[in-house]
Each structure stands twice: as structure tokens, then as C-alpha cells.
mmCIF file of C-alpha atoms and ligand atoms in Angstrom:
data_model
loop_
_atom_site.group_PDB
_atom_site.id
_atom_site.type_symbol
_atom_site.label_atom_id
_atom_site.label_comp_id
_atom_site.label_asym_id
_atom_site.label_seq_id
_atom_site.Cartn_x
_atom_site.Cartn_y
_atom_site.Cartn_z
ATOM 1 C CA MET A 156 74.393 69.930 66.094
ATOM 2 C CA ILE A 157 75.927 66.706 64.798
ATOM 3 C CA ILE A 158 76.420 63.477 66.648
ATOM 4 C CA VAL A 159 79.198 61.189 65.477
ATOM 5 C CA MET A 160 78.709 57.591 66.586
ATOM 6 C CA SER A 161 81.829 55.563 67.320
ATOM 7 C CA MET A 162 83.058 52.939 64.832
ATOM 8 C CA GLY A 163 81.691 50.029 66.870
ATOM 9 C CA ALA A 164 78.357 51.630 67.800
ATOM 10 C CA THR A 165 75.352 49.352 67.374
ATOM 11 C CA GLU A 166 72.215 50.217 65.428
ATOM 12 C CA GLN A 167 70.296 50.163 68.722
ATOM 13 C CA GLU A 168 72.635 52.802 70.170
ATOM 14 C CA ALA A 169 72.032 55.033 67.131
ATOM 15 C CA THR A 170 68.287 54.448 67.474
ATOM 16 C CA ASN A 171 68.458 55.530 71.134
ATOM 17 C CA VAL A 172 70.124 58.778 70.071
ATOM 18 C CA ARG A 173 67.465 59.431 67.420
ATOM 19 C CA ASP A 174 64.707 58.722 69.978
ATOM 20 C CA GLN A 175 66.291 61.112 72.463
ATOM 21 C CA LEU A 176 66.285 63.872 69.836
ATOM 22 C CA ARG A 177 62.647 63.263 68.968
ATOM 23 C CA GLN A 178 61.735 63.625 72.637
ATOM 24 C CA TYR A 179 62.928 67.215 72.360
ATOM 25 C CA GLY A 180 60.841 67.816 69.229
ATOM 26 C CA LEU A 181 63.946 67.656 67.007
ATOM 27 C CA THR A 182 64.449 65.669 63.820
ATOM 28 C CA PRO A 183 67.418 63.312 63.372
ATOM 29 C CA HIS A 184 68.886 63.216 59.880
ATOM 30 C CA ASP A 185 71.452 60.570 58.963
ATOM 31 C CA ASN A 186 74.393 61.894 57.018
ATOM 32 C CA TYR A 187 75.795 60.361 53.889
ATOM 33 C CA GLY A 188 79.252 59.422 52.695
ATOM 34 C CA THR A 189 80.985 58.502 55.913
ATOM 35 C CA GLN A 190 81.918 55.115 57.342
ATOM 36 C CA ARG A 191 80.361 55.745 60.708
ATOM 37 C CA VAL A 192 76.862 56.835 61.552
ATOM 38 C CA VAL A 193 76.667 60.621 61.732
ATOM 39 C CA ILE A 194 73.373 62.121 62.813
ATOM 40 C CA ALA A 195 72.582 65.753 62.085
ATOM 41 C CA VAL A 196 69.961 67.434 64.242
ATOM 42 C CA LEU A 197 67.307 69.490 62.496
ATOM 43 C CA GLY A 198 65.013 71.917 64.309
ATOM 44 C CA ASP A 199 65.423 74.665 66.855
ATOM 45 C CA VAL A 200 68.261 73.342 68.990
ATOM 46 C CA ALA A 201 69.103 76.643 70.707
ATOM 47 C CA PRO A 202 66.754 76.452 73.754
ATOM 48 C CA VAL A 203 67.952 72.960 74.727
ATOM 49 C CA ARG A 204 71.507 72.973 73.373
ATOM 50 C CA ASP A 205 73.443 72.687 76.627
ATOM 51 C CA LEU A 206 71.145 70.137 78.200
ATOM 52 C CA LEU A 207 71.084 68.038 75.056
ATOM 53 C CA MET A 208 74.841 68.166 74.603
ATOM 54 C CA SER A 209 75.474 66.899 78.098
ATOM 55 C CA LYS A 210 72.846 64.140 77.764
ATOM 56 C CA LEU A 211 73.955 62.938 74.337
ATOM 57 C CA SER A 212 77.679 62.990 74.982
ATOM 58 C CA VAL A 213 77.392 60.315 77.701
ATOM 59 C CA MET A 214 75.101 57.993 75.758
ATOM 60 C CA PRO A 215 76.608 54.614 74.794
ATOM 61 C CA GLY A 216 78.052 54.554 71.279
ATOM 62 C CA VAL A 217 78.383 58.341 70.986
ATOM 63 C CA GLU A 218 81.861 59.505 70.072
ATOM 64 C CA SER A 219 81.325 63.253 69.827
ATOM 65 C CA VAL A 220 78.642 65.928 69.834
ATOM 66 C CA THR A 221 79.409 69.166 68.007
ATOM 67 C CA PRO A 222 77.228 72.231 67.611
ATOM 68 C CA ILE A 223 76.821 73.542 64.033
ATOM 69 C CA THR A 224 77.118 77.282 63.974
ATOM 70 C CA ARG A 225 75.785 77.846 60.451
ATOM 71 C CA PRO A 226 72.060 78.362 59.855
ATOM 72 C CA TYR A 227 72.302 75.871 56.986
ATOM 73 C CA LYS A 228 72.926 72.546 58.652
ATOM 74 C CA LEU A 229 72.982 69.720 56.130
ATOM 75 C CA THR A 230 74.752 71.719 53.445
ATOM 76 C CA SER A 231 77.465 73.055 55.749
ATOM 77 C CA ARG A 232 80.942 71.584 55.811
ATOM 78 C CA GLU A 233 80.711 71.427 59.559
ATOM 79 C CA SER A 234 78.165 68.639 59.305
ATOM 80 C CA HIS A 235 79.805 66.920 56.335
ATOM 81 C CA PRO A 236 83.535 67.545 55.909
ATOM 82 C CA GLU A 237 84.004 65.387 52.791
ATOM 83 C CA ASP A 238 83.175 66.780 49.347
ATOM 84 C CA THR A 239 79.894 65.584 47.902
ATOM 85 C CA VAL A 240 80.467 63.873 44.569
ATOM 86 C CA ILE A 241 77.510 63.464 42.252
ATOM 87 C CA GLU A 242 77.472 60.669 39.735
ATOM 88 C CA VAL A 243 75.232 60.763 36.675
ATOM 89 C CA LEU A 244 75.486 58.196 33.887
ATOM 90 C CA GLY A 245 79.105 57.488 34.778
ATOM 91 C CA THR A 246 80.072 61.189 34.898
ATOM 92 C CA ARG A 247 81.227 62.474 38.278
ATOM 93 C CA VAL A 248 80.689 66.063 39.372
ATOM 94 C CA GLY A 249 82.958 67.255 42.177
ATOM 95 C CA ASN A 250 86.129 66.006 43.827
ATOM 96 C CA GLY A 251 88.671 67.111 41.251
ATOM 97 C CA ASN A 252 86.740 66.233 38.095
ATOM 98 C CA LEU A 253 86.274 68.922 35.456
ATOM 99 C CA THR A 254 82.614 69.168 34.503
ATOM 100 C CA ILE A 255 81.757 70.926 31.266
ATOM 101 C CA MET A 256 78.038 71.485 30.685
ATOM 102 C CA ALA A 257 77.209 72.809 27.235
ATOM 103 C CA GLY A 258 74.341 73.175 24.812
ATOM 104 C CA PRO A 259 71.829 75.676 23.505
ATOM 105 C CA CYS A 260 70.015 78.179 25.673
ATOM 106 C CA SER A 261 66.730 76.943 24.188
ATOM 107 C CA ILE A 262 66.068 73.703 22.361
ATOM 108 C CA GLU A 263 64.756 75.105 19.091
ATOM 109 C CA GLY A 264 64.207 71.850 17.229
ATOM 110 C CA ARG A 265 65.343 68.246 16.858
ATOM 111 C CA GLU A 266 68.081 68.780 14.286
ATOM 112 C CA MET A 267 69.770 71.705 16.045
ATOM 113 C CA MET A 268 69.703 69.869 19.380
ATOM 114 C CA ILE A 269 71.291 66.728 17.984
ATOM 115 C CA GLU A 270 73.811 68.627 15.877
ATOM 116 C CA THR A 271 74.844 70.709 18.908
ATOM 117 C CA ALA A 272 75.021 67.643 21.145
ATOM 118 C CA ARG A 273 77.318 65.830 18.712
ATOM 119 C CA SER A 274 79.577 68.827 18.380
ATOM 120 C CA VAL A 275 79.957 69.580 22.095
ATOM 121 C CA ALA A 276 80.413 65.874 22.898
ATOM 122 C CA ARG A 277 83.258 65.658 20.371
ATOM 123 C CA ALA A 278 84.886 68.741 21.871
ATOM 124 C CA GLY A 279 84.830 67.415 25.454
ATOM 125 C CA ALA A 280 81.518 68.377 27.077
ATOM 126 C CA THR A 281 80.577 66.037 29.908
ATOM 127 C CA ILE A 282 76.931 67.111 30.371
ATOM 128 C CA LEU A 283 74.459 68.317 27.768
ATOM 129 C CA ARG A 284 72.238 71.315 28.450
ATOM 130 C CA GLY A 285 69.186 72.636 26.653
ATOM 131 C CA GLY A 286 66.195 74.668 27.809
ATOM 132 C CA ALA A 287 62.692 73.384 27.134
ATOM 133 C CA PHE A 288 60.736 75.420 29.683
ATOM 134 C CA LYS A 289 62.208 78.909 29.401
ATOM 135 C CA PRO A 290 61.845 81.661 31.999
ATOM 136 C CA ARG A 291 61.732 84.718 29.741
ATOM 137 C CA THR A 292 61.638 88.299 30.919
ATOM 138 C CA SER A 293 59.127 89.167 28.196
ATOM 139 C CA PRO A 294 55.890 87.201 27.830
ATOM 140 C CA TYR A 295 56.200 87.831 24.069
ATOM 141 C CA ALA A 296 59.601 86.133 23.757
ATOM 142 C CA PHE A 297 60.048 82.467 22.745
ATOM 143 C CA GLN A 298 58.968 80.377 25.746
ATOM 144 C CA GLY A 299 60.592 77.082 24.738
ATOM 145 C CA LEU A 300 59.241 73.897 23.172
ATOM 146 C CA GLY A 301 58.166 72.363 26.488
ATOM 147 C CA VAL A 302 57.756 68.591 26.536
ATOM 148 C CA GLU A 303 58.530 68.340 22.805
ATOM 149 C CA GLY A 304 61.918 69.919 23.568
ATOM 150 C CA LEU A 305 62.523 67.439 26.372
ATOM 151 C CA THR A 306 62.124 64.543 23.939
ATOM 152 C CA TYR A 307 64.796 66.040 21.644
ATOM 153 C CA LEU A 308 67.128 66.466 24.613
ATOM 154 C CA ALA A 309 66.620 62.842 25.623
ATOM 155 C CA GLU A 310 67.251 61.725 22.044
ATOM 156 C CA ALA A 311 70.439 63.787 21.874
ATOM 157 C CA SER A 312 71.565 62.165 25.117
ATOM 158 C CA LYS A 313 71.010 58.667 23.717
ATOM 159 C CA GLU A 314 72.903 59.627 20.584
ATOM 160 C CA THR A 315 75.958 60.986 22.428
ATOM 161 C CA GLY A 316 75.887 59.157 25.761
ATOM 162 C CA LEU A 317 75.988 62.495 27.608
ATOM 163 C CA PRO A 318 73.827 63.002 30.695
ATOM 164 C CA THR A 319 71.469 65.960 30.459
ATOM 165 C CA ILE A 320 70.385 68.993 32.440
ATOM 166 C CA THR A 321 67.366 71.194 31.862
ATOM 167 C CA GLU A 322 65.381 73.756 33.805
ATOM 168 C CA VAL A 323 62.187 73.057 35.697
ATOM 169 C CA MET A 324 60.137 76.149 36.504
ATOM 170 C CA GLU A 325 57.287 74.910 38.663
ATOM 171 C CA PRO A 326 56.410 71.965 40.915
ATOM 172 C CA GLY A 327 53.873 70.643 38.399
ATOM 173 C CA GLN A 328 56.652 70.184 35.799
ATOM 174 C CA VAL A 329 59.008 68.220 38.025
ATOM 175 C CA GLU A 330 57.667 64.789 37.177
ATOM 176 C CA VAL A 331 57.849 65.180 33.394
ATOM 177 C CA VAL A 332 61.242 66.897 33.466
ATOM 178 C CA ALA A 333 62.656 64.198 35.759
ATOM 179 C CA ARG A 334 61.386 61.547 33.353
ATOM 180 C CA HIS A 335 63.338 63.074 30.453
ATOM 181 C CA SER A 336 66.447 64.586 32.032
ATOM 182 C CA ASP A 337 69.209 63.344 34.348
ATOM 183 C CA ILE A 338 69.704 66.611 36.255
ATOM 184 C CA LEU A 339 67.067 69.203 37.130
ATOM 185 C CA GLN A 340 68.019 72.865 36.986
ATOM 186 C CA VAL A 341 66.432 75.491 39.201
ATOM 187 C CA GLY A 342 67.038 78.875 37.610
ATOM 188 C CA THR A 343 68.056 82.180 39.117
ATOM 189 C CA ARG A 344 64.491 83.507 39.165
ATOM 190 C CA ASN A 345 63.282 80.519 41.156
ATOM 191 C CA MET A 346 66.072 80.183 43.681
ATOM 192 C CA GLN A 347 63.727 81.085 46.511
ATOM 193 C CA ASN A 348 60.638 79.326 45.167
ATOM 194 C CA TYR A 349 60.308 77.126 48.208
ATOM 195 C CA SER A 350 57.571 74.864 46.888
ATOM 196 C CA LEU A 351 59.716 74.154 43.818
ATOM 197 C CA LEU A 352 62.778 73.493 45.998
ATOM 198 C CA THR A 353 60.813 71.034 48.099
ATOM 199 C CA ALA A 354 59.436 69.341 44.975
ATOM 200 C CA VAL A 355 62.876 68.855 43.370
ATOM 201 C CA GLY A 356 64.064 67.641 46.762
ATOM 202 C CA LYS A 357 61.730 64.687 46.320
ATOM 203 C CA ALA A 358 62.355 64.062 42.624
ATOM 204 C CA GLY A 359 65.125 61.481 42.955
ATOM 205 C CA ARG A 360 67.363 63.333 40.464
ATOM 206 C CA PRO A 361 70.398 65.544 41.111
ATOM 207 C CA VAL A 362 69.558 69.244 41.127
ATOM 208 C CA MET A 363 71.616 72.212 39.992
ATOM 209 C CA LEU A 364 70.591 75.294 41.936
ATOM 210 C CA LYS A 365 71.560 78.567 40.275
ATOM 211 C CA ARG A 366 72.234 81.559 42.463
ATOM 212 C CA GLY A 367 69.418 84.079 42.620
ATOM 213 C CA TYR A 368 70.618 87.264 40.886
ATOM 214 C CA GLY A 369 69.934 89.205 44.065
ATOM 215 C CA ALA A 370 70.793 86.514 46.593
ATOM 216 C CA THR A 371 73.525 86.448 49.186
ATOM 217 C CA ILE A 372 75.634 83.325 49.582
ATOM 218 C CA GLU A 373 73.780 82.544 52.787
ATOM 219 C CA GLU A 374 70.338 82.846 51.173
ATOM 220 C CA TRP A 375 71.594 80.575 48.405
ATOM 221 C CA LEU A 376 72.806 77.938 50.858
ATOM 222 C CA MET A 377 69.530 78.153 52.766
ATOM 223 C CA ALA A 378 67.745 77.470 49.475
ATOM 224 C CA ALA A 379 70.003 74.433 48.919
ATOM 225 C CA GLU A 380 69.125 73.367 52.454
ATOM 226 C CA TYR A 381 65.448 73.144 51.404
ATOM 227 C CA ILE A 382 66.380 70.615 48.724
ATOM 228 C CA VAL A 383 68.690 68.542 50.909
ATOM 229 C CA SER A 384 66.330 68.541 53.894
ATOM 230 C CA SER A 385 63.553 67.334 51.583
ATOM 231 C CA GLY A 386 65.592 64.185 51.019
ATOM 232 C CA ASN A 387 67.886 64.985 48.102
ATOM 233 C CA PRO A 388 71.601 65.285 48.989
ATOM 234 C CA HIS A 389 72.661 65.614 45.335
ATOM 235 C CA VAL A 390 72.816 69.352 44.798
ATOM 236 C CA ILE A 391 75.221 71.295 42.568
ATOM 237 C CA LEU A 392 75.528 75.053 43.110
ATOM 238 C CA CYS A 393 75.919 77.310 40.071
ATOM 239 C CA GLU A 394 77.214 80.877 40.285
ATOM 240 C CA ARG A 395 75.744 82.765 37.312
ATOM 241 C CA GLY A 396 76.339 86.385 38.202
ATOM 242 C CA ILE A 397 74.480 88.822 40.409
ATOM 243 C CA ARG A 398 72.945 92.200 39.649
ATOM 244 C CA THR A 399 75.112 95.203 40.458
ATOM 245 C CA PHE A 400 75.324 98.805 39.194
ATOM 246 C CA GLU A 401 77.508 97.646 36.285
ATOM 247 C CA THR A 402 75.801 97.709 32.895
ATOM 248 C CA TYR A 403 78.540 96.631 30.473
ATOM 249 C CA THR A 404 77.927 93.041 31.466
ATOM 250 C CA ARG A 405 74.550 91.329 31.866
ATOM 251 C CA ASN A 406 75.396 90.499 35.489
ATOM 252 C CA THR A 407 78.526 90.653 37.626
ATOM 253 C CA LEU A 408 80.260 87.311 37.993
ATOM 254 C CA ASP A 409 81.076 86.768 41.651
ATOM 255 C CA LEU A 410 84.066 84.453 41.445
ATOM 256 C CA THR A 411 84.760 84.871 45.137
ATOM 257 C CA ALA A 412 81.770 82.602 45.578
ATOM 258 C CA VAL A 413 83.829 79.649 44.349
ATOM 259 C CA PRO A 414 86.473 79.363 47.084
ATOM 260 C CA LEU A 415 84.037 80.732 49.638
ATOM 261 C CA LEU A 416 81.483 78.031 48.893
ATOM 262 C CA HIS A 417 84.114 75.315 48.907
ATOM 263 C CA HIS A 418 84.928 76.500 52.379
ATOM 264 C CA LEU A 419 81.365 76.736 53.653
ATOM 265 C CA THR A 420 79.776 73.729 51.988
ATOM 266 C CA HIS A 421 80.583 70.243 50.722
ATOM 267 C CA LEU A 422 78.444 70.660 47.587
ATOM 268 C CA PRO A 423 80.084 70.941 44.141
ATOM 269 C CA VAL A 424 80.273 74.421 42.614
ATOM 270 C CA VAL A 425 80.078 75.286 38.926
ATOM 271 C CA VAL A 426 80.113 78.638 37.150
ATOM 272 C CA ASP A 427 77.995 79.888 34.246
ATOM 273 C CA PRO A 428 79.952 82.643 32.471
ATOM 274 C CA SER A 429 77.348 82.883 29.677
ATOM 275 C CA HIS A 430 74.508 84.326 31.755
ATOM 276 C CA ALA A 431 77.003 86.144 33.989
ATOM 277 C CA THR A 432 78.563 88.185 31.187
ATOM 278 C CA GLY A 433 75.931 88.169 28.434
ATOM 279 C CA LYS A 434 78.721 88.541 25.879
ATOM 280 C CA ARG A 435 80.246 85.744 23.809
ATOM 281 C CA TRP A 436 83.778 87.128 23.839
ATOM 282 C CA LEU A 437 83.825 87.308 27.640
ATOM 283 C CA VAL A 438 82.812 83.691 28.131
ATOM 284 C CA LYS A 439 86.178 81.999 27.575
ATOM 285 C CA PRO A 440 88.280 84.210 29.869
ATOM 286 C CA MET A 441 85.739 83.974 32.675
ATOM 287 C CA ALA A 442 85.369 80.213 32.253
ATOM 288 C CA LEU A 443 89.141 79.857 32.561
ATOM 289 C CA ALA A 444 89.150 82.128 35.596
ATOM 290 C CA ALA A 445 86.397 80.036 37.214
ATOM 291 C CA VAL A 446 88.373 76.827 36.875
ATOM 292 C CA ALA A 447 91.511 78.601 38.073
ATOM 293 C CA ALA A 448 89.551 79.667 41.164
ATOM 294 C CA GLY A 449 88.750 76.025 41.883
ATOM 295 C CA ALA A 450 85.297 75.594 40.322
ATOM 296 C CA ASP A 451 84.242 71.991 39.766
ATOM 297 C CA GLY A 452 83.057 72.920 36.311
ATOM 298 C CA ILE A 453 81.326 75.377 34.055
ATOM 299 C CA MET A 454 78.086 75.676 32.134
ATOM 300 C CA VAL A 455 78.038 77.497 28.796
ATOM 301 C CA GLU A 456 75.609 78.116 25.972
ATOM 302 C CA VAL A 457 76.507 76.888 22.486
ATOM 303 C CA HIS A 458 74.508 77.307 19.264
ATOM 304 C CA PRO A 459 75.043 76.186 15.661
ATOM 305 C CA ASN A 460 74.396 79.757 14.511
ATOM 306 C CA PRO A 461 74.305 82.153 17.484
ATOM 307 C CA ASP A 462 73.185 85.133 15.428
ATOM 308 C CA GLU A 463 69.942 83.326 14.638
ATOM 309 C CA ALA A 464 69.312 81.912 18.136
ATOM 310 C CA LYS A 465 65.814 82.296 19.561
ATOM 311 C CA SER A 466 67.288 83.217 22.938
ATOM 312 C CA ASP A 467 70.623 84.438 24.298
ATOM 313 C CA GLY A 468 72.443 84.418 20.949
ATOM 314 C CA GLU A 469 74.738 87.243 22.038
ATOM 315 C CA GLN A 470 76.262 85.097 24.756
ATOM 316 C CA SER A 471 76.231 81.767 22.893
ATOM 317 C CA LEU A 472 79.467 80.275 21.593
ATOM 318 C CA THR A 473 79.885 78.835 18.110
ATOM 319 C CA PHE A 474 80.972 75.198 17.858
ATOM 320 C CA ASP A 475 84.554 76.244 17.105
ATOM 321 C CA GLN A 476 84.664 78.699 19.984
ATOM 322 C CA PHE A 477 83.403 76.018 22.342
ATOM 323 C CA ALA A 478 86.015 73.505 21.174
ATOM 324 C CA ASP A 479 88.767 76.097 21.624
ATOM 325 C CA MET A 480 87.545 76.963 25.119
ATOM 326 C CA ALA A 481 87.152 73.328 26.194
ATOM 327 C CA GLY A 482 90.759 72.602 25.210
ATOM 328 C CA ALA A 483 92.019 75.601 27.165
ATOM 329 C CA LEU A 484 89.915 74.647 30.192
ATOM 330 C CA LYS A 485 91.467 71.210 30.349
ATOM 331 C CA GLN A 486 94.929 72.761 30.366
ATOM 332 C CA ILE A 487 94.060 75.190 33.141
ATOM 333 C CA HIS A 488 92.448 72.403 35.120
ATOM 334 C CA GLU A 489 95.592 70.275 34.920
ATOM 335 C CA VAL A 490 97.732 73.170 36.132
ATOM 336 C CA VAL A 491 95.372 74.060 38.968
ATOM 337 C CA ARG A 492 95.314 70.451 40.094
ATOM 338 C CA THR A 493 99.082 70.252 40.351
ATOM 339 C CA LEU A 494 99.545 73.710 41.875
ATOM 340 C CA ILE A 495 96.870 73.399 44.529
ATOM 341 C CA LYS A 496 97.038 69.957 46.065
ATOM 342 C CA ASP A 497 94.567 70.725 48.813
ATOM 343 C CA PRO A 498 92.833 73.896 47.723
ATOM 344 C CA PHE A 499 90.255 73.993 50.487
ATOM 345 C CA PRO A 500 91.918 73.171 53.798
ATOM 346 C CA MET A 501 89.560 73.291 56.756
ATOM 347 C CA THR A 502 92.221 74.098 59.303
ATOM 348 C CA GLY A 503 94.383 77.125 60.080
ATOM 349 C CA GLN A 504 93.043 80.587 59.349
ATOM 350 C CA ALA A 505 90.260 79.132 57.275
ATOM 351 C CA ARG A 506 87.055 80.027 59.145
ATOM 352 C CA VAL A 507 84.991 82.697 57.470
ATOM 353 C CA ASP A 508 82.388 84.705 59.246
ATOM 354 C CA GLY A 509 79.166 86.096 57.853
ATOM 355 C CA SER A 510 79.487 89.640 56.685
ATOM 356 C CA SER A 511 82.340 91.879 55.621
ATOM 357 C CA LYS A 512 82.778 95.616 56.074
ATOM 358 C CA HIS A 513 82.645 98.098 53.210
HETATM 359 C C1 PEP B 820 69.551 79.013 31.817
HETATM 360 O O1 PEP B 820 70.609 78.489 32.240
HETATM 361 O O2 PEP B 820 68.914 78.570 30.876
HETATM 362 C C2 PEP B 820 69.034 80.211 32.515
HETATM 363 C C3 PEP B 820 67.851 80.726 32.203
HETATM 364 O O3 PEP B 820 69.876 80.710 33.429
HETATM 365 P P1 PEP B 820 69.594 81.688 34.690
HETATM 366 O O4 PEP B 820 68.500 81.050 35.472
HETATM 367 O O5 PEP B 820 70.905 81.713 35.375
HETATM 368 O O6 PEP B 820 69.220 83.020 34.107
HETATM 369 MN MN1 MN B 821 70.103 81.429 28.310
#
């Protein structure tokens, strides 16, 4: 349920509404980004919905009371119709900007990180990536440089002016990662690690939440809801492929997620074609397709010498391949912008319902 206060409502009137909600054991949550006070209601509204709606709608200062039908409340477009735009070091993610996140899968050393950062910055990257704490399938594979890697990422950021993103794998790492990086990444394997989601929700940094490789869109949005309800409204969603029966690609890139998410949620959506495909030569076409589908940006892996990479070399682009792709992306983005003036209208036949038939 959301309560929209009228333009001239006083703070006392909003306080009365919040107090009324608390009397029913519910939690009021003020919404962001609007000119008027909008209060979302968190908790189990169902048993008292009708009673509450009739009480609230006649309270002074209340303009409207609307039930939210989605199980995810704060992340749903119903509660927050405007796009969320996330600003980091002067770079804006969402609302028509093209975000290009690029960098190595793993930070392997100082020189390679800085060399890669310079190259991707020159070619048009807007955010620098690099893994320091690596979630590896094998315990014998390179696990990342940890905090040492974070210092190289921070140095590369200073050198290029690019904001950074890196993965955090457990609640105990949040503080140190947040000290070194502008955006925290929660990886596919941790999408439903609820203690981690709550911890990054309190970290005071934007979070990019990758889709769990076996997660439905709704499970993914519920995971985002953990972060937002913990106090952090700055969440970016990243589609990175899901596991299907197909074996030619590492995962199956679900591009439908892009327009679907823009419909269901106000959060920005980016696509990672590197982990989705697992193959370097598939990265450019799928990155272009993602932007054509309306993605707010992409994340790709780039390495000075992919054949020698300590992780994910097969899917990493060379510097030249990245520069070529970035140029093409900008062209596609321009075209998409002019062709689709309002790509995500909330009216008309727009409403989507839960499941589909086979
Ligand atoms: C990554 O981006 O470094 C990564 C490990 O991705 P994912 O969690 O999508 O596998
Ligand atoms: Mn990787």
C-alpha cells in the first residue's frame, strides 16, 4: 500500500499517518525522488487492508491510498513510478544514460589494473570493474588478491577518474570493500544471501545485484527488496544469464528481463554478456542487443592479454575489441533513444502478470 500526501500536507499530517500505520504493527517507509511525501507501507497489510484504506483515505493531508499488488513493495514501479537514477562520482546510471562498466575479471596486479583502466577509460568506459574477492567454482583456482587488489582498483580510479565496482562476498568484507570501491557488487552465487543483502543495504554505497543463475525475476526483485528495505535505495540490477539445458554458451542470456524489469521496477538494469555467454566473440553482439532492448548499460570483462588471464580469459575482450564494441554501443544507443521516445509506458496494455504458460 502507498499513501500519497497532498502537495500542501503538513509534516504533522504525515506524522499522523505514520503513527496510524504503526498502531497496526506496520512500518511506514518514506519514498524518495518525488516532490510530495509518499509513504510506502511495509508489513503484512492483507488482514487489515480494507479497514486501513478507509481510515487513511479520510485523514487530513492524504491525497490517495493505493494497494500495491506486487510482493516486492519498495522496488516496484507501483510504489515509485519515476526511474531511479544513481549518481557516482558524476556518472549517472539510469534515465537514458549509457553506462559501460569494464575491466578485468580478476585484478591480477597493479600494472595490469592500471593499464586496463587507462585503456577502457580512453575507449569510453564509464565505470571500472575488477574482482578482488573472487567466487570461484574450484577451491584450487585463483581466489583474487583480496584487499591488495582493492588498493590497485582504487589507484586505477584515481588515475582515470572512473568510479569503481567490485564484488563483496560476505558481510564481514562489506566495510573494507566499501572503503575502497564506489559500487558494491553482489554476485550471482550470493543473490539470495540474505545477511549479505542486509549488510550491503546498510553500507551507504550503491549496490549492483546480479541475477542468481537459477533465480526467477520475482526472486531477484525480492532480493533487491532486502537491500532497499535495509535503507539503501541505490540498487542496479544486472542480468548475467541463467542456467538452462543449453551447453554451447556458459549461461543463457535472458534479454526479456530488460523490458520486463523496466516495467516492473524503477531500478536501473544493466546486462553482463561476458558471464552470460562465456565466449569473447559473442560478447559484442549480445551487448548491442542488450542496449537495443533498452538496457541502461552493460558490464564486460577486458584483459590486456586474455589468453593469459587468471580467470575468465575465454570471455574477456582485448583492448581493441572493447574499443570497437564501445563505439558500436554508442551508435546503437543513439538510435534506440530516437526510435523509442518513451520505451516503458505504464499505461495501456502494459500490466504484466506473474507466470506464463508453456
Ligand atoms: C563477476 O562479475 O566477477 C562475476 C563473478 O559474475 P557472476 O557473479 O555473474 O558470475
Ligand atoms: Mn569473471
